[in-house]
PDB file of C-alpha atoms in Angstrom:
ATOM      1  CA  ASP A   1     -13.827  30.746  -9.404  1.00 69.00           C
ATOM      2  CA  GLN A   2     -13.381  27.204  -8.070  1.00 82.00           C
ATOM      3  CA  GLN A   3     -16.507  26.133  -6.199  1.00 92.00           C
ATOM      4  CA  VAL A   4     -15.315  22.901  -4.937  1.00 95.00           C
ATOM      5  CA  LYS A   5     -11.781  22.387  -3.733  1.00 95.00           C
ATOM      6  CA  GLN A   6      -9.756  19.578  -2.997  1.00 95.00           C
ATOM      7  CA  ASN A   7      -6.553  20.949  -1.606  1.00 92.00           C
ATOM      8  CA  SER A   8      -4.569  17.730  -1.424  1.00 94.00           C
ATOM      9  CA  PRO A   9      -3.532  16.645  -4.706  1.00 93.00           C
ATOM     10  CA  SER A  10      -2.041  13.293  -2.891  1.00 96.00           C
ATOM     11  CA  LEU A  11      -2.447  11.117   0.287  1.00 97.00           C
ATOM     12  CA  SER A  12      -0.655   8.045   0.878  1.00 97.00           C
ATOM     13  CA  VAL A  13      -1.400   5.664   3.701  1.00 98.00           C
ATOM     14  CA  GLN A  14      -0.720   2.286   5.044  1.00 98.00           C
ATOM     15  CA  GLU A  15      -2.976  -0.764   4.307  1.00 97.00           C
ATOM     16  CA  GLY A  16      -5.462  -1.184   7.104  1.00 97.00           C
ATOM     17  CA  ARG A  17      -5.173   2.378   8.145  1.00 97.00           C
ATOM     18  CA  ILE A  18      -8.018   4.936   7.773  1.00 98.00           C
ATOM     19  CA  SER A  19      -7.677   7.289   4.722  1.00 98.00           C
ATOM     20  CA  ILE A  20      -9.251  10.787   5.005  1.00 98.00           C
ATOM     21  CA  LEU A  21      -9.960  12.605   1.772  1.00 98.00           C
ATOM     22  CA  ASN A  22     -11.075  16.321   2.379  1.00 98.00           C
ATOM     23  CA  CYS A  23     -13.309  18.529   0.247  1.00 97.00           C
ATOM     24  CA  ASP A  24     -14.441  22.198   0.631  1.00 97.00           C
ATOM     25  CA  TYR A  25     -17.104  24.038  -1.224  1.00 97.00           C
ATOM     26  CA  THR A  26     -18.178  27.609  -1.663  1.00 95.00           C
ATOM     27  CA  ASN A  27     -21.307  27.605  -3.343  1.00 91.00           C
ATOM     28  CA  SER A  28     -24.126  27.667  -0.728  1.00 91.00           C
ATOM     29  CA  MET A  29     -26.862  26.406  -3.254  1.00 89.00           C
ATOM     30  CA  PHE A  30     -25.179  22.865  -3.304  1.00 91.00           C
ATOM     31  CA  ASP A  31     -27.485  20.575  -1.496  1.00 89.00           C
ATOM     32  CA  TYR A  32     -26.044  17.355  -2.603  1.00 91.00           C
ATOM     33  CA  PHE A  33     -22.603  16.031  -2.435  1.00 94.00           C
ATOM     34  CA  LEU A  34     -20.860  12.957  -4.197  1.00 94.00           C
ATOM     35  CA  TRP A  35     -17.612  11.129  -4.333  1.00 96.00           C
ATOM     36  CA  TYR A  36     -16.349   9.522  -7.192  1.00 96.00           C
ATOM     37  CA  LYS A  37     -13.401   7.106  -7.594  1.00 97.00           C
ATOM     38  CA  LYS A  38     -11.337   6.964 -10.884  1.00 95.00           C
ATOM     39  CA  TYR A  39      -8.643   4.566 -12.110  1.00 95.00           C
ATOM     40  CA  PRO A  40      -6.483   5.217 -14.828  1.00 91.00           C
ATOM     41  CA  ALA A  41      -7.855   5.013 -18.298  1.00 87.00           C
ATOM     42  CA  GLU A  42     -11.450   4.786 -16.891  1.00 92.00           C
ATOM     43  CA  GLY A  43     -14.392   6.841 -16.476  1.00 94.00           C
ATOM     44  CA  PRO A  44     -15.206   7.956 -12.706  1.00 95.00           C
ATOM     45  CA  THR A  45     -17.304   5.750 -11.002  1.00 94.00           C
ATOM     46  CA  PHE A  46     -19.919   6.805  -8.452  1.00 93.00           C
ATOM     47  CA  LEU A  47     -18.895   6.100  -4.688  1.00 95.00           C
ATOM     48  CA  ILE A  48     -21.165   7.543  -2.044  1.00 96.00           C
ATOM     49  CA  SER A  49     -23.378  10.522  -1.986  1.00 94.00           C
ATOM     50  CA  ILE A  50     -24.751  12.781   1.071  1.00 95.00           C
ATOM     51  CA  SER A  51     -27.784  15.381   1.131  1.00 93.00           C
ATOM     52  CA  SER A  52     -27.482  18.579   2.932  1.00 92.00           C
ATOM     53  CA  ILE A  53     -29.980  17.535   5.352  1.00 94.00           C
ATOM     54  CA  LYS A  54     -27.614  14.692   6.644  1.00 95.00           C
ATOM     55  CA  ASP A  55     -24.237  15.099   8.330  1.00 95.00           C
ATOM     56  CA  LYS A  56     -23.092  11.569   7.641  1.00 97.00           C
ATOM     57  CA  ASN A  57     -23.652   8.547   5.310  1.00 97.00           C
ATOM     58  CA  GLU A  58     -22.127   5.426   5.608  1.00 97.00           C
ATOM     59  CA  ASP A  59     -21.668   2.400   2.985  1.00 96.00           C
ATOM     60  CA  GLY A  60     -19.511  -0.282   4.049  1.00 97.00           C
ATOM     61  CA  ARG A  61     -16.017   0.907   4.552  1.00 97.00           C
ATOM     62  CA  PHE A  62     -16.787   4.502   3.159  1.00 98.00           C
ATOM     63  CA  THR A  63     -18.169   7.111   5.179  1.00 98.00           C
ATOM     64  CA  VAL A  64     -18.817  10.592   4.138  1.00 98.00           C
ATOM     65  CA  PHE A  65     -19.058  13.507   6.668  1.00 98.00           C
ATOM     66  CA  LEU A  66     -20.625  16.921   5.915  1.00 97.00           C
ATOM     67  CA  ASN A  67     -20.187  20.118   7.966  1.00 97.00           C
ATOM     68  CA  LYS A  68     -22.468  22.620   6.476  1.00 95.00           C
ATOM     69  CA  SER A  69     -21.415  25.471   8.737  1.00 95.00           C
ATOM     70  CA  ALA A  70     -17.722  25.022   7.563  1.00 96.00           C
ATOM     71  CA  LYS A  71     -18.586  23.955   3.845  1.00 96.00           C
ATOM     72  CA  HIS A  72     -16.548  21.102   4.346  1.00 97.00           C
ATOM     73  CA  LEU A  73     -17.082  17.358   3.687  1.00 97.00           C
ATOM     74  CA  SER A  74     -14.926  14.352   3.938  1.00 98.00           C
ATOM     75  CA  LEU A  75     -14.560  10.961   2.843  1.00 98.00           C
ATOM     76  CA  HIS A  76     -13.171   8.358   5.291  1.00 98.00           C
ATOM     77  CA  ILE A  77     -12.236   4.817   4.144  1.00 98.00           C
ATOM     78  CA  VAL A  78     -11.441   2.281   6.688  1.00 97.00           C
ATOM     79  CA  PRO A  79      -9.702  -0.114   6.475  1.00 97.00           C
ATOM     80  CA  SER A  80      -7.913   1.084   3.549  1.00 98.00           C
ATOM     81  CA  GLN A  81      -6.965  -1.578   1.032  1.00 97.00           C
ATOM     82  CA  PRO A  82      -4.536  -1.489  -1.959  1.00 97.00           C
ATOM     83  CA  GLY A  83      -7.265  -1.453  -4.389  1.00 96.00           C
ATOM     84  CA  ASP A  84      -8.676   1.748  -3.085  1.00 97.00           C
ATOM     85  CA  SER A  85      -5.647   3.115  -4.635  1.00 98.00           C
ATOM     86  CA  ALA A  86      -7.294   5.681  -7.282  1.00 97.00           C
ATOM     87  CA  VAL A  87      -8.181   9.224  -7.725  1.00 96.00           C
ATOM     88  CA  TYR A  88     -11.026  10.510  -5.603  1.00 97.00           C
ATOM     89  CA  PHE A  89     -13.112  13.346  -6.880  1.00 96.00           C
ATOM     90  CA  CYS A  90     -15.624  15.473  -4.697  1.00 96.00           C
ATOM     91  CA  ALA A  91     -18.729  16.995  -6.592  1.00 94.00           C
ATOM     92  CA  GLY A  92     -21.403  19.383  -5.490  1.00 92.00           C
ATOM     93  CA  LEU A  93     -24.807  19.708  -7.093  1.00 88.00           C
ATOM     94  CA  SER A  94     -27.912  21.919  -6.554  1.00 83.00           C
ATOM     95  CA  GLN A  95     -30.745  19.768  -7.344  1.00 72.00           C
ATOM     96  CA  GLY A  96     -33.417  22.521  -7.176  1.00 68.00           C
ATOM     97  CA  GLY A  97     -31.325  24.295  -9.798  1.00 64.00           C
ATOM     98  CA  SER A  98     -29.240  23.243 -12.372  1.00 65.00           C
ATOM     99  CA  GLU A  99     -28.410  19.627 -12.357  1.00 69.00           C
ATOM    100  CA  LYS A 100     -24.725  19.910 -13.408  1.00 77.00           C
ATOM    101  CA  LEU A 101     -21.954  18.374 -11.005  1.00 85.00           C
ATOM    102  CA  VAL A 102     -19.264  20.652 -10.165  1.00 89.00           C
ATOM    103  CA  PHE A 103     -15.999  18.675  -9.333  1.00 92.00           C
ATOM    104  CA  GLY A 104     -12.829  19.435  -7.247  1.00 94.00           C
ATOM    105  CA  LYS A 105      -9.741  18.596  -9.060  1.00 93.00           C
ATOM    106  CA  GLY A 106      -9.351  15.058  -7.299  1.00 94.00           C
ATOM    107  CA  THR A 107      -7.152  13.657  -4.821  1.00 96.00           C
ATOM    108  CA  LYS A 108      -4.820  10.733  -5.596  1.00 96.00           C
ATOM    109  CA  LEU A 109      -4.770   8.195  -2.917  1.00 98.00           C
ATOM    110  CA  THR A 110      -2.152   5.556  -2.709  1.00 98.00           C
ATOM    111  CA  VAL A 111      -2.433   2.671  -0.300  1.00 97.00           C
ATOM    112  CA  ASN A 112       0.684   0.702   0.306  1.00 96.00           C
ATOM    113  CA  PRO A 113       0.531  -2.794   1.251  1.00 93.00           C
TER     114      PRO A 113
ATOM    115  CA  ASP B   1     -27.246  -2.470 -19.161  1.00 61.00           C
ATOM    116  CA  ALA B   2     -23.884  -1.844 -20.896  1.00 79.00           C
ATOM    117  CA  GLY B   3     -23.280   1.681 -19.280  1.00 93.00           C
ATOM    118  CA  VAL B   4     -22.533   4.811 -21.102  1.00 96.00           C
ATOM    119  CA  ILE B   5     -20.622   3.908 -24.278  1.00 97.00           C
ATOM    120  CA  GLN B   6     -18.146   6.312 -26.003  1.00 97.00           C
ATOM    121  CA  SER B   7     -16.302   6.174 -29.278  1.00 97.00           C
ATOM    122  CA  PRO B   8     -13.594   6.096 -30.282  1.00 97.00           C
ATOM    123  CA  ARG B   9     -11.647   5.515 -27.121  1.00 96.00           C
ATOM    124  CA  HIS B  10      -8.573   7.177 -28.594  1.00 97.00           C
ATOM    125  CA  GLU B  11      -8.285   9.802 -31.301  1.00 97.00           C
ATOM    126  CA  VAL B  12      -5.146  11.332 -32.674  1.00 97.00           C
ATOM    127  CA  THR B  13      -5.804  13.828 -35.206  1.00 96.00           C
ATOM    128  CA  GLU B  14      -3.791  16.635 -37.017  1.00 97.00           C
ATOM    129  CA  MET B  15      -4.222  20.304 -36.049  1.00 97.00           C
ATOM    130  CA  GLY B  16      -7.049  21.790 -38.103  1.00 96.00           C
ATOM    131  CA  GLN B  17      -8.680  18.728 -38.825  1.00 97.00           C
ATOM    132  CA  GLU B  18     -12.713  17.972 -37.577  1.00 97.00           C
ATOM    133  CA  VAL B  19     -12.907  15.575 -34.597  1.00 97.00           C
ATOM    134  CA  THR B  20     -16.241  14.273 -33.615  1.00 98.00           C
ATOM    135  CA  LEU B  21     -16.820  12.158 -30.420  1.00 98.00           C
ATOM    136  CA  ARG B  22     -19.719   9.909 -29.854  1.00 98.00           C
ATOM    137  CA  CYS B  23     -21.688   8.763 -26.681  1.00 98.00           C
ATOM    138  CA  LYS B  24     -24.662   6.455 -26.214  1.00 98.00           C
ATOM    139  CA  PRO B  25     -26.099   7.292 -22.721  1.00 97.00           C
ATOM    140  CA  ILE B  26     -27.739   4.639 -20.521  1.00 95.00           C
ATOM    141  CA  SER B  27     -31.263   3.692 -21.800  1.00 94.00           C
ATOM    142  CA  GLY B  28     -33.925   5.669 -19.795  1.00 92.00           C
ATOM    143  CA  HIS B  29     -31.654   8.396 -18.382  1.00 92.00           C
ATOM    144  CA  ASN B  30     -32.759  12.044 -19.536  1.00 90.00           C
ATOM    145  CA  SER B  31     -29.762  13.931 -18.758  1.00 91.00           C
ATOM    146  CA  LEU B  32     -26.549  14.135 -20.575  1.00 94.00           C
ATOM    147  CA  PHE B  33     -23.085  15.799 -19.755  1.00 94.00           C
ATOM    148  CA  TRP B  34     -19.836  16.370 -21.651  1.00 96.00           C
ATOM    149  CA  TYR B  35     -16.890  16.910 -19.566  1.00 95.00           C
ATOM    150  CA  ARG B  36     -13.166  17.393 -20.142  1.00 96.00           C
ATOM    151  CA  GLN B  37     -10.401  16.459 -18.125  1.00 94.00           C
ATOM    152  CA  THR B  38      -7.033  17.993 -18.090  1.00 90.00           C
ATOM    153  CA  MET B  39      -4.145  18.248 -15.723  1.00 85.00           C
ATOM    154  CA  MET B  40      -4.356  22.093 -15.215  1.00 84.00           C
ATOM    155  CA  ARG B  41      -8.414  22.079 -14.893  1.00 85.00           C
ATOM    156  CA  GLY B  42      -9.330  18.800 -13.773  1.00 87.00           C
ATOM    157  CA  LEU B  43     -13.089  17.802 -14.741  1.00 91.00           C
ATOM    158  CA  GLU B  44     -14.699  20.624 -16.135  1.00 91.00           C
ATOM    159  CA  LEU B  45     -18.300  20.456 -17.556  1.00 92.00           C
ATOM    160  CA  LEU B  46     -18.751  21.613 -21.205  1.00 95.00           C
ATOM    161  CA  ILE B  47     -22.444  21.176 -21.804  1.00 94.00           C
ATOM    162  CA  TYR B  48     -25.508  19.603 -20.429  1.00 90.00           C
ATOM    163  CA  PHE B  49     -28.631  18.319 -22.167  1.00 93.00           C
ATOM    164  CA  ASN B  50     -31.878  17.338 -20.568  1.00 90.00           C
ATOM    165  CA  ASN B  51     -34.474  15.541 -22.466  1.00 92.00           C
ATOM    166  CA  ASN B  52     -32.134  16.004 -25.704  1.00 94.00           C
ATOM    167  CA  VAL B  53     -32.307  19.872 -25.117  1.00 93.00           C
ATOM    168  CA  PRO B  54     -28.962  21.871 -24.455  1.00 93.00           C
ATOM    169  CA  ILE B  55     -29.775  23.635 -20.868  1.00 89.00           C
ATOM    170  CA  ASP B  56     -26.322  24.924 -20.254  1.00 88.00           C
ATOM    171  CA  ASP B  57     -23.349  25.185 -22.648  1.00 91.00           C
ATOM    172  CA  SER B  58     -21.462  27.848 -20.736  1.00 89.00           C
ATOM    173  CA  GLY B  59     -18.684  25.619 -20.317  1.00 90.00           C
ATOM    174  CA  MET B  60     -18.313  25.032 -23.974  1.00 93.00           C
ATOM    175  CA  PRO B  61     -14.844  26.796 -24.479  1.00 87.00           C
ATOM    176  CA  GLU B  62     -15.112  28.312 -28.124  1.00 85.00           C
ATOM    177  CA  ASP B  63     -17.276  28.317 -30.987  1.00 91.00           C
ATOM    178  CA  ARG B  64     -15.078  25.611 -32.419  1.00 95.00           C
ATOM    179  CA  PHE B  65     -16.851  23.216 -29.990  1.00 97.00           C
ATOM    180  CA  SER B  66     -20.289  22.029 -30.773  1.00 97.00           C
ATOM    181  CA  ALA B  67     -22.418  19.390 -29.498  1.00 97.00           C
ATOM    182  CA  LYS B  68     -25.701  17.711 -30.402  1.00 97.00           C
ATOM    183  CA  MET B  69     -28.309  15.394 -29.117  1.00 97.00           C
ATOM    184  CA  PRO B  70     -30.700  14.341 -32.070  1.00 96.00           C
ATOM    185  CA  ASN B  71     -32.202  11.761 -29.875  1.00 95.00           C
ATOM    186  CA  ALA B  72     -32.290  10.182 -26.335  1.00 94.00           C
ATOM    187  CA  SER B  73     -29.826   7.671 -27.480  1.00 95.00           C
ATOM    188  CA  PHE B  74     -27.075   9.418 -28.969  1.00 96.00           C
ATOM    189  CA  SER B  75     -24.862  12.569 -28.655  1.00 98.00           C
ATOM    190  CA  THR B  76     -21.991  13.966 -30.544  1.00 98.00           C
ATOM    191  CA  LEU B  77     -19.181  16.501 -29.565  1.00 98.00           C
ATOM    192  CA  LYS B  78     -17.779  17.963 -32.508  1.00 98.00           C
ATOM    193  CA  ILE B  79     -14.567  20.126 -32.606  1.00 97.00           C
ATOM    194  CA  GLN B  80     -13.887  21.904 -35.880  1.00 96.00           C
ATOM    195  CA  PRO B  81     -10.866  23.063 -36.385  1.00 96.00           C
ATOM    196  CA  SER B  82      -9.148  21.187 -33.970  1.00 96.00           C
ATOM    197  CA  GLU B  83      -6.089  22.745 -31.984  1.00 96.00           C
ATOM    198  CA  PRO B  84      -3.094  21.088 -29.822  1.00 96.00           C
ATOM    199  CA  ARG B  85      -4.505  22.673 -26.648  1.00 95.00           C
ATOM    200  CA  ASP B  86      -7.753  20.461 -27.117  1.00 96.00           C
ATOM    201  CA  SER B  87      -5.858  17.430 -26.379  1.00 96.00           C
ATOM    202  CA  ALA B  88      -7.682  15.898 -23.034  1.00 97.00           C
ATOM    203  CA  VAL B  89      -9.889  13.249 -22.085  1.00 97.00           C
ATOM    204  CA  TYR B  90     -13.348  13.898 -22.933  1.00 98.00           C
ATOM    205  CA  PHE B  91     -16.293  12.152 -20.681  1.00 97.00           C
ATOM    206  CA  CYS B  92     -19.756  11.772 -21.417  1.00 97.00           C
ATOM    207  CA  ALA B  93     -22.084  11.169 -18.563  1.00 95.00           C
ATOM    208  CA  SER B  94     -25.719  10.520 -18.164  1.00 94.00           C
ATOM    209  CA  SER B  95     -28.069  10.374 -15.129  1.00 90.00           C
ATOM    210  CA  LEU B  96     -31.895  10.492 -14.085  1.00 85.00           C
ATOM    211  CA  ARG B  97     -33.295  13.693 -12.994  1.00 70.00           C
ATOM    212  CA  GLN B  98     -33.444  14.130  -9.356  1.00 52.00           C
ATOM    213  CA  VAL B  99     -31.192  11.204  -8.640  1.00 56.00           C
ATOM    214  CA  GLY B 100     -28.011  13.178  -8.651  1.00 68.00           C
ATOM    215  CA  ALA B 101     -25.243  10.551  -9.435  1.00 80.00           C
ATOM    216  CA  ALA B 102     -24.118  10.623 -13.188  1.00 87.00           C
ATOM    217  CA  PHE B 103     -22.660   7.523 -14.609  1.00 92.00           C
ATOM    218  CA  PHE B 104     -19.625   8.217 -16.846  1.00 95.00           C
ATOM    219  CA  GLY B 105     -18.334   6.547 -19.961  1.00 96.00           C
ATOM    220  CA  GLN B 106     -14.787   5.491 -20.279  1.00 95.00           C
ATOM    221  CA  GLY B 107     -13.862   8.662 -22.120  1.00 97.00           C
ATOM    222  CA  THR B 108     -11.985   9.346 -25.383  1.00 97.00           C
ATOM    223  CA  ARG B 109      -8.490  10.317 -25.096  1.00 97.00           C
ATOM    224  CA  LEU B 110      -7.837  13.099 -27.798  1.00 97.00           C
ATOM    225  CA  THR B 111      -4.446  14.170 -28.944  1.00 97.00           C
ATOM    226  CA  VAL B 112      -4.234  16.909 -31.461  1.00 97.00           C
ATOM    227  CA  VAL B 113      -0.697  17.003 -33.044  1.00 96.00           C
TER     228      VAL B 113
END
């Protein structure tokens, strides 16, 4: 049972445009969500997070939106830059229960110059 | 801080041999996670320690896999005997409880031939 789903394995956008990466989850116990970015041959690095009590969190060019009723979150990158090309993982966490992060399978973003 | 340190970075071994992967978490972190990444299954949690105690090992695929955390600064993941299907990238991550974000090492790429 996949608790976190990233249905788009890849996404290609033009430099300067907006990148929108989507994530759906099924576990209602998740109260915290995180996005990680991963370059080849490196470990995932934490990018941005959002608590379930919020519907938006912004950090520079990165904004995460949460729609609890739809069990959906998205990561917006604007403007996109070639250095943003990486695999992006969405993860859910139940802070009141097990601490383990449950990851989606990732979306490979390519930003073309 | 140097971050989470894993060794070796690459390991090639023959089927049937014992493999030991090592991890040094970030100093002060009290949760440690072992993940495995494959094309088919993405990032899957194998085992999770809190204060050196294994909390959830439900992701450990078989009895051939074992993990230990003898102290707060060191953990091992052992596969004995190894099989070709164990070939994957193994990540160690650590976190502070209640913070949410886990910090990953660079991974160990394991190839079993």
